[in-house]
Amino acid sequence: MNTLQAVIEVIGTIAFAISGIRWAAYKRFDWFGGYVVGLATAIGGGTIRDVMLGVTPFWMTDPLYMFCTAAALIVAVVFRRAVAGLANTWFMFDTLGLALFTVAGLQKTLYAGHPYWVAILMGCITGAAGGVIRDVLINEIPLIFRKEIYATACILGGVAYYVCHLCGAAPGISAAVCFAVVVTVRLAAVKLHISLPHLRESEENQEQEQK
């Protein structure tokens, strides 16, 4: 399982790094800025998870994650014209990274001996918090707070993992189901334009603000 955990985190790191670099390029950041945004997107959620679990953040014990982000930046710079025309591809990278990191957060929390409700929360943080940090760095309202099903997909994936466990499924099967649920919910929500209801102030408060 340690090998599976490492593979999941490496693939998720590359996927999220490319997603972050793409948004940094859209905002016309320089190369260093792009690397910082890509790295923060890739390791942000996992770092918060590990700090909350009381363990050394995963990237501090292995420089591979820094190298993965550097490789993603080189690809984005060298093939910038091709990168610019692959919006759907980068969306898929972001979705895959979300699912992979959700699984990684779930499994790492469970291996640490925490209950499932904590694991589901840690899976959500691992998957979605990097995107929040990315959006703050590029001066945007975080995506998960405004229009798309993002963190909700992580939670549903975590619940699916728990249901599989209750049914006696092996951890690998539970992880595969969790991954599939997160990807399916995210793709379906974007394709069908599904989002959570927005909070709205009362008409009286809106009138007072306008005055």
mmCIF file of C-alpha atoms in Angstrom:
data_model
loop_
_atom_site.group_PDB
_atom_site.id
_atom_site.type_symbol
_atom_site.label_atom_id
_atom_site.label_comp_id
_atom_site.label_asym_id
_atom_site.label_seq_id
_atom_site.Cartn_x
_atom_site.Cartn_y
_atom_site.Cartn_z
ATOM 1 C CA MET A 1 0.000 0.000 0.000
ATOM 2 C CA ASN A 2 2.917 2.371 0.576
ATOM 3 C CA THR A 3 3.925 1.914 -3.074
ATOM 4 C CA LEU A 4 0.359 2.524 -4.246
ATOM 5 C CA GLN A 5 0.183 5.642 -2.066
ATOM 6 C CA ALA A 6 3.405 7.003 -3.599
ATOM 7 C CA VAL A 7 2.244 6.354 -7.161
ATOM 8 C CA ILE A 8 -1.089 8.081 -6.504
ATOM 9 C CA GLU A 9 0.614 11.138 -5.013
ATOM 10 C CA VAL A 10 3.136 11.451 -7.882
ATOM 11 C CA ILE A 11 0.445 11.249 -10.573
ATOM 12 C CA GLY A 12 -1.745 13.677 -8.648
ATOM 13 C CA THR A 13 1.173 16.074 -8.243
ATOM 14 C CA ILE A 14 1.816 16.173 -11.995
ATOM 15 C CA ALA A 15 -1.886 16.593 -12.771
ATOM 16 C CA PHE A 16 -2.389 19.451 -10.321
ATOM 17 C CA ALA A 17 0.909 21.136 -11.226
ATOM 18 C CA ILE A 18 -0.102 21.317 -14.883
ATOM 19 C CA SER A 19 -3.494 22.699 -13.879
ATOM 20 C CA GLY A 20 -1.901 25.415 -11.710
ATOM 21 C CA ILE A 21 0.700 26.375 -14.331
ATOM 22 C CA ARG A 22 -2.016 26.678 -16.946
ATOM 23 C CA TRP A 23 -3.893 29.225 -14.816
ATOM 24 C CA ALA A 24 -0.674 31.091 -14.043
ATOM 25 C CA ALA A 25 0.005 31.337 -17.801
ATOM 26 C CA TYR A 26 -3.516 32.691 -18.329
ATOM 27 C CA LYS A 27 -2.729 35.410 -15.769
ATOM 28 C CA ARG A 28 0.602 36.091 -17.548
ATOM 29 C CA PHE A 29 2.840 35.134 -14.602
ATOM 30 C CA ASP A 30 6.567 34.742 -15.227
ATOM 31 C CA TRP A 31 8.295 31.350 -15.072
ATOM 32 C CA PHE A 32 9.006 31.555 -11.354
ATOM 33 C CA GLY A 33 5.458 32.624 -10.634
ATOM 34 C CA GLY A 34 4.162 29.744 -12.721
ATOM 35 C CA TYR A 35 6.328 27.288 -10.794
ATOM 36 C CA VAL A 36 5.138 28.628 -7.450
ATOM 37 C CA VAL A 37 1.467 28.421 -8.459
ATOM 38 C CA GLY A 38 1.931 24.940 -9.902
ATOM 39 C CA LEU A 39 3.763 23.715 -6.802
ATOM 40 C CA ALA A 40 1.229 25.254 -4.417
ATOM 41 C CA THR A 41 -1.605 23.647 -6.357
ATOM 42 C CA ALA A 42 0.117 20.274 -6.332
ATOM 43 C CA ILE A 43 1.255 20.047 -2.714
ATOM 44 C CA GLY A 44 -1.028 22.510 -0.912
ATOM 45 C CA GLY A 45 -3.826 20.112 -0.009
ATOM 46 C CA GLY A 46 -1.482 17.298 0.977
ATOM 47 C CA THR A 47 0.568 19.661 3.116
ATOM 48 C CA ILE A 48 -2.492 20.831 5.052
ATOM 49 C CA ARG A 49 -3.559 17.204 5.483
ATOM 50 C CA ASP A 50 -0.178 16.077 6.807
ATOM 51 C CA VAL A 51 0.096 19.013 9.217
ATOM 52 C CA MET A 52 -3.368 18.214 10.591
ATOM 53 C CA LEU A 53 -2.428 14.536 10.912
ATOM 54 C CA GLY A 54 0.765 15.460 12.759
ATOM 55 C CA VAL A 55 3.191 13.948 10.237
ATOM 56 C CA THR A 56 6.003 15.407 8.131
ATOM 57 C CA PRO A 57 4.549 16.820 4.881
ATOM 58 C CA PHE A 58 5.117 14.285 2.113
ATOM 59 C CA TRP A 59 7.140 16.574 -0.152
ATOM 60 C CA MET A 60 9.690 17.311 2.611
ATOM 61 C CA THR A 61 10.912 13.717 2.587
ATOM 62 C CA ASP A 62 11.248 13.320 -1.188
ATOM 63 C CA PRO A 63 12.295 16.006 -3.740
ATOM 64 C CA LEU A 64 10.469 14.095 -6.487
ATOM 65 C CA TYR A 65 7.421 16.326 -6.140
ATOM 66 C CA MET A 66 9.503 19.450 -6.738
ATOM 67 C CA PHE A 67 10.986 17.826 -9.840
ATOM 68 C CA CYS A 68 7.522 16.822 -11.095
ATOM 69 C CA THR A 69 6.401 20.443 -10.914
ATOM 70 C CA ALA A 70 9.572 21.578 -12.693
ATOM 71 C CA ALA A 71 8.922 19.041 -15.460
ATOM 72 C CA ALA A 72 5.343 20.289 -15.794
ATOM 73 C CA LEU A 73 6.632 23.862 -16.115
ATOM 74 C CA ILE A 74 9.127 22.882 -18.833
ATOM 75 C CA VAL A 75 6.368 21.196 -20.814
ATOM 76 C CA ALA A 76 4.150 24.267 -20.456
ATOM 77 C CA VAL A 77 6.952 26.600 -21.631
ATOM 78 C CA VAL A 78 8.328 24.491 -24.494
ATOM 79 C CA PHE A 79 4.929 23.491 -25.840
ATOM 80 C CA ARG A 80 3.074 26.677 -24.899
ATOM 81 C CA ARG A 81 1.126 26.908 -28.163
ATOM 82 C CA ALA A 82 -0.096 23.359 -27.865
ATOM 83 C CA VAL A 83 -0.860 23.906 -24.169
ATOM 84 C CA ALA A 84 -2.995 26.958 -24.935
ATOM 85 C CA GLY A 85 -5.250 24.948 -27.227
ATOM 86 C CA LEU A 86 -5.819 22.049 -24.845
ATOM 87 C CA ALA A 87 -8.390 23.526 -22.461
ATOM 88 C CA ASN A 88 -10.380 20.306 -22.272
ATOM 89 C CA THR A 89 -7.204 18.343 -21.606
ATOM 90 C CA TRP A 90 -6.237 20.594 -18.686
ATOM 91 C CA PHE A 91 -9.736 20.270 -17.286
ATOM 92 C CA MET A 92 -9.271 16.506 -17.341
ATOM 93 C CA PHE A 93 -5.878 16.856 -15.617
ATOM 94 C CA ASP A 94 -7.534 18.915 -12.891
ATOM 95 C CA THR A 95 -10.333 16.360 -12.502
ATOM 96 C CA LEU A 96 -7.929 13.416 -12.365
ATOM 97 C CA GLY A 97 -5.748 15.215 -9.843
ATOM 98 C CA LEU A 98 -8.795 15.932 -7.713
ATOM 99 C CA ALA A 99 -9.804 12.265 -7.701
ATOM 100 C CA LEU A 100 -6.276 10.933 -7.149
ATOM 101 C CA PHE A 101 -5.550 13.250 -4.240
ATOM 102 C CA THR A 102 -8.927 12.500 -2.651
ATOM 103 C CA VAL A 103 -8.020 8.804 -2.649
ATOM 104 C CA ALA A 104 -4.529 9.573 -1.316
ATOM 105 C CA GLY A 105 -5.937 11.681 1.525
ATOM 106 C CA LEU A 106 -8.476 9.036 2.465
ATOM 107 C CA GLN A 107 -5.995 6.179 2.530
ATOM 108 C CA LYS A 108 -3.250 8.044 4.361
ATOM 109 C CA THR A 109 -5.687 9.127 7.078
ATOM 110 C CA LEU A 110 -7.056 5.612 7.494
ATOM 111 C CA TYR A 111 -3.538 4.140 7.686
ATOM 112 C CA ALA A 112 -2.833 6.653 10.465
ATOM 113 C CA GLY A 113 -5.667 5.074 12.472
ATOM 114 C CA HIS A 114 -8.303 7.794 12.217
ATOM 115 C CA PRO A 115 -12.048 7.056 11.769
ATOM 116 C CA TYR A 116 -13.789 7.271 8.407
ATOM 117 C CA TRP A 117 -15.470 10.614 9.000
ATOM 118 C CA VAL A 118 -12.022 12.160 9.532
ATOM 119 C CA ALA A 119 -10.701 10.345 6.457
ATOM 120 C CA ILE A 120 -13.513 11.721 4.285
ATOM 121 C CA LEU A 121 -12.733 15.258 5.477
ATOM 122 C CA MET A 122 -8.996 14.783 4.910
ATOM 123 C CA GLY A 123 -9.693 13.395 1.435
ATOM 124 C CA CYS A 124 -11.685 16.521 0.617
ATOM 125 C CA ILE A 125 -8.944 18.805 1.950
ATOM 126 C CA THR A 126 -6.238 16.905 0.056
ATOM 127 C CA GLY A 127 -8.167 17.131 -3.197
ATOM 128 C CA ALA A 128 -9.611 20.641 -3.018
ATOM 129 C CA ALA A 129 -7.347 22.801 -0.829
ATOM 130 C CA GLY A 130 -4.598 23.054 -3.453
ATOM 131 C CA GLY A 131 -7.096 24.611 -5.851
ATOM 132 C CA VAL A 132 -8.108 27.133 -3.188
ATOM 133 C CA ILE A 133 -4.470 28.160 -2.684
ATOM 134 C CA ARG A 134 -4.034 28.398 -6.469
ATOM 135 C CA ASP A 135 -7.021 30.706 -6.851
ATOM 136 C CA VAL A 136 -5.874 32.934 -3.997
ATOM 137 C CA LEU A 137 -2.415 33.258 -5.587
ATOM 138 C CA ILE A 138 -3.885 34.262 -8.958
ATOM 139 C CA ASN A 139 -6.322 36.674 -7.273
ATOM 140 C CA GLU A 140 -9.526 34.792 -8.064
ATOM 141 C CA ILE A 141 -12.435 33.784 -5.856
ATOM 142 C CA PRO A 142 -11.767 30.086 -5.136
ATOM 143 C CA LEU A 143 -13.586 27.874 -7.613
ATOM 144 C CA ILE A 144 -15.084 25.638 -4.949
ATOM 145 C CA PHE A 145 -16.886 28.589 -3.347
ATOM 146 C CA ARG A 146 -18.674 29.985 -6.354
ATOM 147 C CA LYS A 147 -19.910 27.833 -9.206
ATOM 148 C CA GLU A 148 -18.676 24.294 -9.795
ATOM 149 C CA ILE A 149 -19.136 20.993 -7.960
ATOM 150 C CA TYR A 150 -15.615 20.428 -6.670
ATOM 151 C CA ALA A 151 -15.260 19.729 -2.960
ATOM 152 C CA THR A 152 -18.689 18.086 -3.003
ATOM 153 C CA ALA A 153 -17.365 15.520 -5.487
ATOM 154 C CA CYS A 154 -14.548 14.689 -3.029
ATOM 155 C CA ILE A 155 -17.033 14.166 -0.208
ATOM 156 C CA LEU A 156 -19.239 11.920 -2.338
ATOM 157 C CA GLY A 157 -16.173 9.925 -3.353
ATOM 158 C CA GLY A 158 -15.221 9.522 0.297
ATOM 159 C CA VAL A 159 -18.703 8.343 1.182
ATOM 160 C CA ALA A 160 -18.519 5.811 -1.670
ATOM 161 C CA TYR A 161 -15.180 4.558 -0.267
ATOM 162 C CA TYR A 162 -16.811 4.070 3.138
ATOM 163 C CA VAL A 163 -19.810 2.239 1.656
ATOM 164 C CA CYS A 164 -17.440 -0.124 -0.155
ATOM 165 C CA HIS A 165 -15.654 -0.766 3.129
ATOM 166 C CA LEU A 166 -18.955 -1.593 4.833
ATOM 167 C CA CYS A 167 -19.676 -4.049 2.017
ATOM 168 C CA GLY A 168 -16.357 -5.809 2.687
ATOM 169 C CA ALA A 169 -14.512 -4.595 -0.421
ATOM 170 C CA ALA A 170 -10.711 -4.603 -0.520
ATOM 171 C CA PRO A 171 -8.944 -1.221 -0.157
ATOM 172 C CA GLY A 172 -7.931 -1.265 -3.841
ATOM 173 C CA ILE A 173 -11.552 -1.737 -4.937
ATOM 174 C CA SER A 174 -12.723 0.983 -2.559
ATOM 175 C CA ALA A 175 -10.070 3.343 -3.953
ATOM 176 C CA ALA A 176 -11.121 2.606 -7.546
ATOM 177 C CA VAL A 177 -14.773 3.258 -6.738
ATOM 178 C CA CYS A 178 -13.903 6.494 -4.943
ATOM 179 C CA PHE A 179 -11.830 7.632 -7.921
ATOM 180 C CA ALA A 180 -14.645 6.811 -10.358
ATOM 181 C CA VAL A 181 -17.262 8.632 -8.281
ATOM 182 C CA VAL A 182 -15.201 11.818 -7.994
ATOM 183 C CA VAL A 183 -14.440 11.895 -11.730
ATOM 184 C CA THR A 184 -18.026 11.050 -12.730
ATOM 185 C CA VAL A 185 -19.613 13.642 -10.429
ATOM 186 C CA ARG A 186 -17.197 16.367 -11.531
ATOM 187 C CA LEU A 187 -17.633 15.663 -15.254
ATOM 188 C CA ALA A 188 -21.406 15.318 -14.990
ATOM 189 C CA ALA A 189 -21.710 18.547 -13.004
ATOM 190 C CA VAL A 190 -19.747 20.542 -15.603
ATOM 191 C CA LYS A 191 -21.423 18.940 -18.611
ATOM 192 C CA LEU A 192 -24.944 19.349 -17.202
ATOM 193 C CA HIS A 193 -24.210 22.761 -15.613
ATOM 194 C CA ILE A 194 -25.046 21.533 -12.124
ATOM 195 C CA SER A 195 -24.004 23.689 -9.184
ATOM 196 C CA LEU A 196 -24.990 24.262 -5.586
ATOM 197 C CA PRO A 197 -27.479 27.087 -4.877
ATOM 198 C CA HIS A 198 -25.912 30.483 -4.223
ATOM 199 C CA LEU A 199 -26.390 32.331 -0.963
ATOM 200 C CA ARG A 200 -28.536 35.415 -1.428
ATOM 201 C CA GLU A 201 -29.064 38.393 0.819
ATOM 202 C CA SER A 202 -32.527 39.741 1.520
ATOM 203 C CA GLU A 203 -33.852 42.468 -0.772
ATOM 204 C CA GLU A 204 -33.810 44.937 2.146
ATOM 205 C CA ASN A 205 -30.073 44.441 2.735
ATOM 206 C CA GLN A 206 -29.360 44.810 -0.994
ATOM 207 C CA GLU A 207 -31.306 48.081 -1.120
ATOM 208 C CA GLN A 208 -29.410 49.409 1.917
ATOM 209 C CA GLU A 209 -26.038 48.553 0.323
ATOM 210 C CA GLN A 210 -27.022 50.303 -2.904
ATOM 211 C CA LYS A 211 -27.934 53.442 -0.928
#
